[in-house]
XYZ file of C-alpha atoms in Angstrom:
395
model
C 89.874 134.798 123.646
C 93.121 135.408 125.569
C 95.033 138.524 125.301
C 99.185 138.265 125.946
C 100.405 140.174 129.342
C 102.846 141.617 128.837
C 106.221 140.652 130.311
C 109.894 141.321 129.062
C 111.617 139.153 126.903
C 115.038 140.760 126.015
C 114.736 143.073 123.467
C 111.329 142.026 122.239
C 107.858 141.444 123.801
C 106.264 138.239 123.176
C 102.872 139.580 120.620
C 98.949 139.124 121.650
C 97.643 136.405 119.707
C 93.986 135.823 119.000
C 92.399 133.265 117.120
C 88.723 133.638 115.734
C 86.216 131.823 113.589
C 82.914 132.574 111.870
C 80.018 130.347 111.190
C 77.610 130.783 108.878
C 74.006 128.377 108.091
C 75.666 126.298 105.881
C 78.435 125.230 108.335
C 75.583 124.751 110.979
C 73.729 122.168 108.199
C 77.329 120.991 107.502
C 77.614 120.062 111.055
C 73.754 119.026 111.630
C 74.357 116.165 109.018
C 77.596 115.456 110.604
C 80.252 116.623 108.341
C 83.558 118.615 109.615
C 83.176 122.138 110.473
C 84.966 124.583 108.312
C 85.687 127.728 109.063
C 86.796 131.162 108.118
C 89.425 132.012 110.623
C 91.411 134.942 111.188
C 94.062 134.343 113.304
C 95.823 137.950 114.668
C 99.129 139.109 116.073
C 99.776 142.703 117.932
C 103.006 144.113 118.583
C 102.394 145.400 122.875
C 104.868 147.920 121.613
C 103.797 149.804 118.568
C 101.128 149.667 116.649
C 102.330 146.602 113.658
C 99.503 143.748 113.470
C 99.694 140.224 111.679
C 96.692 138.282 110.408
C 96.609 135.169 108.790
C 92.967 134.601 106.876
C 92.699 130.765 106.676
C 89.734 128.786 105.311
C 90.030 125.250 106.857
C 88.094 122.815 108.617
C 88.369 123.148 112.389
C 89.303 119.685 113.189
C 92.758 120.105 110.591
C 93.642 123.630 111.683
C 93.900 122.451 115.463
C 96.071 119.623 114.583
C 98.447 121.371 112.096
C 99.245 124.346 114.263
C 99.340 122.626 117.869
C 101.780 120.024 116.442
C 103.609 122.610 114.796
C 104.028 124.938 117.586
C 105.040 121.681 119.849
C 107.983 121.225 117.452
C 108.812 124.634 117.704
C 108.738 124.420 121.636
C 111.271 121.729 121.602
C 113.136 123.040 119.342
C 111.987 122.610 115.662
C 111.157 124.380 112.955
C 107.710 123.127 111.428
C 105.480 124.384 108.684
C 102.089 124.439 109.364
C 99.915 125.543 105.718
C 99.789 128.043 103.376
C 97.631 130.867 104.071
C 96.999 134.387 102.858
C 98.462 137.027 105.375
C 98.478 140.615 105.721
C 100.998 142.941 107.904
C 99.419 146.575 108.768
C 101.234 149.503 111.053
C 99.155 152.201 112.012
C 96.105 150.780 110.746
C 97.600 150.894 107.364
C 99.053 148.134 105.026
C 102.462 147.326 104.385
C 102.343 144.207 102.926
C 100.169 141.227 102.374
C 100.250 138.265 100.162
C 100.138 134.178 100.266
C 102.988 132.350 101.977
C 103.804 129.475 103.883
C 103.245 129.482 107.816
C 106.321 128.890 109.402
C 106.853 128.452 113.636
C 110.433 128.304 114.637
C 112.218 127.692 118.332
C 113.185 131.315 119.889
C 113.791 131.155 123.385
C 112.262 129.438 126.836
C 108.407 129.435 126.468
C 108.825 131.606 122.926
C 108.448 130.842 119.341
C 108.070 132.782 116.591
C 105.631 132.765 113.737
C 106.417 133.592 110.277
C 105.828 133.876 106.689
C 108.874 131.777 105.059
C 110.081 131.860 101.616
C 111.751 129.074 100.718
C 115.048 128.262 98.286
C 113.770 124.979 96.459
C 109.935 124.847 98.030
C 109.542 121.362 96.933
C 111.858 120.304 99.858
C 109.138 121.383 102.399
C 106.302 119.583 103.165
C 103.850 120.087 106.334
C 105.252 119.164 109.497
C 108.848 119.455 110.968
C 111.245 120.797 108.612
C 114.320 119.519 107.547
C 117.442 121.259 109.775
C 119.493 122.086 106.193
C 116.528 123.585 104.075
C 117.154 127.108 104.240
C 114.559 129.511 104.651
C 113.573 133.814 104.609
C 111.411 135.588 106.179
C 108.666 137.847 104.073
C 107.211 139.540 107.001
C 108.568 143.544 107.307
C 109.751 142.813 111.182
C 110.922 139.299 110.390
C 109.659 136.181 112.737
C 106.856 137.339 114.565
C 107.790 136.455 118.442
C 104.794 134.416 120.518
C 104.206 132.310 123.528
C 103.694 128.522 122.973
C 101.396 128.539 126.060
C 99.438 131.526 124.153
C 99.278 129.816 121.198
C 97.794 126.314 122.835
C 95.493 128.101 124.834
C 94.031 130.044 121.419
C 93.139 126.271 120.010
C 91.635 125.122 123.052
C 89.096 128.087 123.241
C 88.487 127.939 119.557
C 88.123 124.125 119.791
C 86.077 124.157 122.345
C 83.607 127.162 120.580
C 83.542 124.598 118.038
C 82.169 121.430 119.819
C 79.232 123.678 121.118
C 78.252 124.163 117.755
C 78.096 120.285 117.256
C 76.082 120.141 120.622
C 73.692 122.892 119.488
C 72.804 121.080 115.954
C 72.716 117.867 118.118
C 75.328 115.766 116.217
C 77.490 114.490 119.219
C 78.028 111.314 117.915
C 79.429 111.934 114.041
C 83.211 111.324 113.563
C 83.934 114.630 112.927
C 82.757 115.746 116.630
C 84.785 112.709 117.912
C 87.716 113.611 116.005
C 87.204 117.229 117.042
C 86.819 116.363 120.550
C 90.116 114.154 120.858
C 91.975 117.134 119.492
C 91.056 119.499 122.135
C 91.908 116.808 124.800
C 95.342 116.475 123.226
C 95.536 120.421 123.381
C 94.420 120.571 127.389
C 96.965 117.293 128.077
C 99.231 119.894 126.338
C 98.671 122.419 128.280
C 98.709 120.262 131.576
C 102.360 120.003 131.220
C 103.482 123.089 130.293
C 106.225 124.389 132.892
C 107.371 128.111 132.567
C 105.818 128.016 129.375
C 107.103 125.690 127.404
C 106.037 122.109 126.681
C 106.785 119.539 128.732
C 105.987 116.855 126.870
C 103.668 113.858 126.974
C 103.138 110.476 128.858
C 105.970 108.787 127.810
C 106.315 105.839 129.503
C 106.981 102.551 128.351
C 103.590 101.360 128.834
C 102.436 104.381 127.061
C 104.509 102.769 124.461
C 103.305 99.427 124.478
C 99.380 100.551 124.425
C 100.638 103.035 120.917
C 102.842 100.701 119.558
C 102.073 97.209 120.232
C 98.750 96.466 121.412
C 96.582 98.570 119.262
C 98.837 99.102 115.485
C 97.190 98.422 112.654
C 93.753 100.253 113.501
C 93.365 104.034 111.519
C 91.748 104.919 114.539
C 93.998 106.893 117.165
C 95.163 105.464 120.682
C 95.720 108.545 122.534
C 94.868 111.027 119.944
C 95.932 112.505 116.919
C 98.267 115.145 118.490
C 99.349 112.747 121.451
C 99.996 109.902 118.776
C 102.268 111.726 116.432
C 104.096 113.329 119.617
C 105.243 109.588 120.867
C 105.808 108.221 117.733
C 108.226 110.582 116.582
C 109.616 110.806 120.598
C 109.881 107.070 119.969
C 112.251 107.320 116.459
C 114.222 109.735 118.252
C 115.071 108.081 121.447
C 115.878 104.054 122.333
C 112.282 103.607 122.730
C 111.948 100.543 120.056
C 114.995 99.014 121.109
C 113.490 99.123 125.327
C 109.994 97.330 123.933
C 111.921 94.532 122.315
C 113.979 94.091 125.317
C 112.333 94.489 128.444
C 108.711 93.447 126.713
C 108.741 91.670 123.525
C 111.496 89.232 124.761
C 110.555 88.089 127.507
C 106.810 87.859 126.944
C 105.341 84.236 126.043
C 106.162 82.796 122.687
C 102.552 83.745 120.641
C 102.321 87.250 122.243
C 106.106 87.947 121.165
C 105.352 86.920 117.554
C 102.168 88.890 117.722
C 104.241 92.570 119.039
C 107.132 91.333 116.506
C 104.653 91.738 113.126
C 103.120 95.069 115.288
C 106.132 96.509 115.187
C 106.649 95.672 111.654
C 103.417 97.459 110.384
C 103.095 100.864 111.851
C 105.613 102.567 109.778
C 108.898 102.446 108.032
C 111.271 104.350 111.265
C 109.846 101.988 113.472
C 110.133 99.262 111.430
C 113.902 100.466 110.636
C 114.677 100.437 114.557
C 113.176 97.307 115.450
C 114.909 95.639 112.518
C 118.370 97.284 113.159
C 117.891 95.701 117.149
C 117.173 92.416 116.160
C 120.218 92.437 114.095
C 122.148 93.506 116.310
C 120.920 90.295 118.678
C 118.064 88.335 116.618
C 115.380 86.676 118.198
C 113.654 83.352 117.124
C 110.225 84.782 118.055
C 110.708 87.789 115.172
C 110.570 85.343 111.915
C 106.890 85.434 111.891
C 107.297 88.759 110.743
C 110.494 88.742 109.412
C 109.376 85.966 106.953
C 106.549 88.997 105.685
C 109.305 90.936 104.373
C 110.551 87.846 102.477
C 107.200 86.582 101.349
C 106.375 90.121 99.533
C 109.698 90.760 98.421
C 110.065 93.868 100.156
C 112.741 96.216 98.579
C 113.339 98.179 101.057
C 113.535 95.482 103.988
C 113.926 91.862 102.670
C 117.390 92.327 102.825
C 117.733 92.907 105.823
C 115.272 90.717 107.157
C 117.042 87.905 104.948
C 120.535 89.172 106.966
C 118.801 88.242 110.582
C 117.369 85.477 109.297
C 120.704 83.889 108.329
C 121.750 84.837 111.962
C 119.359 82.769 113.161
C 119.698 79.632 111.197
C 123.406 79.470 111.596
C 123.546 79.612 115.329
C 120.432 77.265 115.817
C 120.090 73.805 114.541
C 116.488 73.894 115.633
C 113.631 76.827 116.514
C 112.531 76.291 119.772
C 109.860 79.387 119.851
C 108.529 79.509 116.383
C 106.125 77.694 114.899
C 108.552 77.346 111.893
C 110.813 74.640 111.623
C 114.491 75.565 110.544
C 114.120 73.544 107.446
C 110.979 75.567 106.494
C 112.927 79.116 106.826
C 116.165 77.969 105.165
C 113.982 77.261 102.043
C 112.623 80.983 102.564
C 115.583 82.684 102.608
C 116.790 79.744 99.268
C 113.672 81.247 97.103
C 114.500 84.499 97.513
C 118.260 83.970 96.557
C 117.207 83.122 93.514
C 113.561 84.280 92.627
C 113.410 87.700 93.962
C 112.579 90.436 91.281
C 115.630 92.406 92.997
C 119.147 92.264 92.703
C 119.917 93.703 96.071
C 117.353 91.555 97.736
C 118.756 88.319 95.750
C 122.384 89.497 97.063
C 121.341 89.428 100.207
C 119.889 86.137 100.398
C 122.790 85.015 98.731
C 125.223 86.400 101.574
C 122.901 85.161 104.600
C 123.257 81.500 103.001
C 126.737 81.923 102.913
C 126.683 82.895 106.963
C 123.940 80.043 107.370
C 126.952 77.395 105.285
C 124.423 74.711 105.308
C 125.487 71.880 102.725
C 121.548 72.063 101.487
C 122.395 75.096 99.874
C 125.129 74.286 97.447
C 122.673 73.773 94.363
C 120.551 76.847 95.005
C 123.694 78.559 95.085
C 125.370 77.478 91.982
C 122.220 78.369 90.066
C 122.998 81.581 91.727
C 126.528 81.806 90.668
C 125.178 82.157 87.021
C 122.486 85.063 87.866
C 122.443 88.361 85.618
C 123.623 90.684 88.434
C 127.862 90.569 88.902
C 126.772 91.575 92.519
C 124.668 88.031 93.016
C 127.616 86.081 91.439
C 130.261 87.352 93.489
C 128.057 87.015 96.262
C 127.523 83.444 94.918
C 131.051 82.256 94.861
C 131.843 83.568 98.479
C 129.080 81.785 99.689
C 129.889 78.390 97.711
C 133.171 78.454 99.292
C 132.108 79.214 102.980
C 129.608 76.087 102.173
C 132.102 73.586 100.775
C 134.719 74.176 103.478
């Protein structure tokens, strides 16, 4: 294992950090008959200045510990606070305890290729849940010397080894092909792709190309299996919420692609998760696209709460500026009916409202009955919705 040098970093020294695991026989049958590896790991921080020490003692499986702290201490690199598990810790000077106990792992941004690792307390603790935290939840520090300071490229390099020590043993008990070894081995390749682009210590961040983009997000979405791998993965996908990244596939690739490969990337981008499904919904209404209501008619079909509505909304766009669909295989008579059922036989008022509103955009004469028989529904939101529509169609 690595040990820090030691360089100065304003009033504080980055810490040594070591990372160590122990195997017994049962994790070597455990591994033989291809299960994950777990391990008792003691994971150690020494002040190059005095004599105070931090250990966590964590009993996870290899393949989980990798993944929570490497994403965690990415987040903290760019800027994030993350939380990575709970774990029982212990805080000696001298040689001799101060205090100890079980608390949350926390890694926060410091400074240039520092983070810092601490034990948090948290005001309401059911606001934190593993992964980035939220910027208003408030949070202490238990430790005596507060957040622990730490290289990210320390940290990374820590995993690696100890990922790496790991896939041996699955070599030794000759079970190179079981998931968990595959698993295993995809997170130490995200860890050394990591590492690849650190620059003055700090992360540099992943591939992130468009076509990176449309091999993650569009070719390959509905598989549990990863594309890159679990670390790379969750990297892009939350680069992708946080930059224009949805909005550049349905533009400069879904678009202009041919008419069955659109409608194809369209429903891809409407299955991988709720934030992407929330950008590529709030692009198309911005400027809809015929080759989207494939997908758009899913939300519609299962009366999704959350985005029938506005699904419904872009599909009224659509029908009121075209009198036919050229690049669908639905007809426009087909979808208006759609969006008519769910005016009136959706389980939800909001969704129902909506409908309502994108027939009144749509002001196709077809429509009046369906949205009488709405003017008389049980929400005062559907009926007022109703009438506006009714007079948009009759004018």
């Amino acid at each position: 294992m690595i040990r820090t040098d030691v360089t100065d970093f304003g009033d504080s020294l980055p810490w040594a950090t070591t990372l160590s695991m122990s195997f017994g026989e049962r994790d070597e049958r455990d591994v033989a008959e291809g299960a994950q590896l777990t391990s008792g790991v003691r994971w150690r921080f020494r002040d190059p200045e005095d004599t105070d020490e931090l250990e966590f003692r964590i009993e996870e499986t290899v393949q989980a510990l990798i993944s929570y702290v490497a994403k965690s201490a990415i987040h903290a690199s760019e800027g994030d606070r993350s939380l990575v598990r709970t774990a029982r810790w212990e805080f000696t000077r001298n040689g001799e305890r101060i205090d100890r106990g079980d608390g949350p792992i926390v890694l926060r941004p410091l400074e240039g290729d520092v983070i810092t690792i601490d034990v948090a307390a948290f005001d309401d603790p059911d606001e934190a849940s593993v992964g980035r935290l939220d910027s208003d939840i408030e949070i202490q520090s238990h430790l005596p010397t507060g957040p622990v300071p730490v290289r990210f490229e320390d940290i990374l390099t820590e995993l690696a080894e100890a990922g790496k020590e790991a896939l041996a043993m699955y070599r030794e008990q000759e079970a190179p092909q079981s998931d968990p070894h595959e698993s295993l081995r995809a997170l130490v390749r995200d860890v050394a792709a990591a590492l690849e682009t650190v620059d003055d210590g700090a992360f540099g961040g992943f591939d992130a190309s468009l076509e990176s983009y449309v091999k993650l997000l569009l070719e390959n979405p509905t598989t549990a299996e990863d594309v890159y791998g679990p670390i790379r993965d969750d990297w892009l996908l939350n680069h992708a919420l946080e930059t224009d990244v949805i909005e550049r596939l349905i533009d400069e690739r879904i678009r202009p692609a041919d008419t069955e490969t659109a409608r194809r990337w369209y429903k891809s981008l409407f299955m991988i998760g709720d934030g992407v499904t929330e950008e590529a919904l709030d692009t198309l209404a911005a400027d809809p696209d015929q080759q989207a209501i494939g997908g758009l008619l899913l939300f519609v079909w299962d009366d999704d709460p959350q985005f029938a509505p506005q699904a419904a909304a872009i599909l009224g766009a659509l029908l009121a500026d075209h009198d036919v669909f050229e690049e669908t295989r639905e007809d426009r008579e087909h979808v208006l009916q759609q969006v008519e059922n769910l005016s009136t036989r959706s389980d939800h008022a909001h969704i129902r409202t909506a409908a309502v509103k994108a027939l009144g955009v749509v002001g196709d004469p077809h429509s009046q009955s369906v949205l009488e028989t709405a003017r008389d529904d049980p929400d005062p939101d559907v009926r007022t919705a109703a009438e506006t529509a009714l007079e948009r169609v009759n004018d």
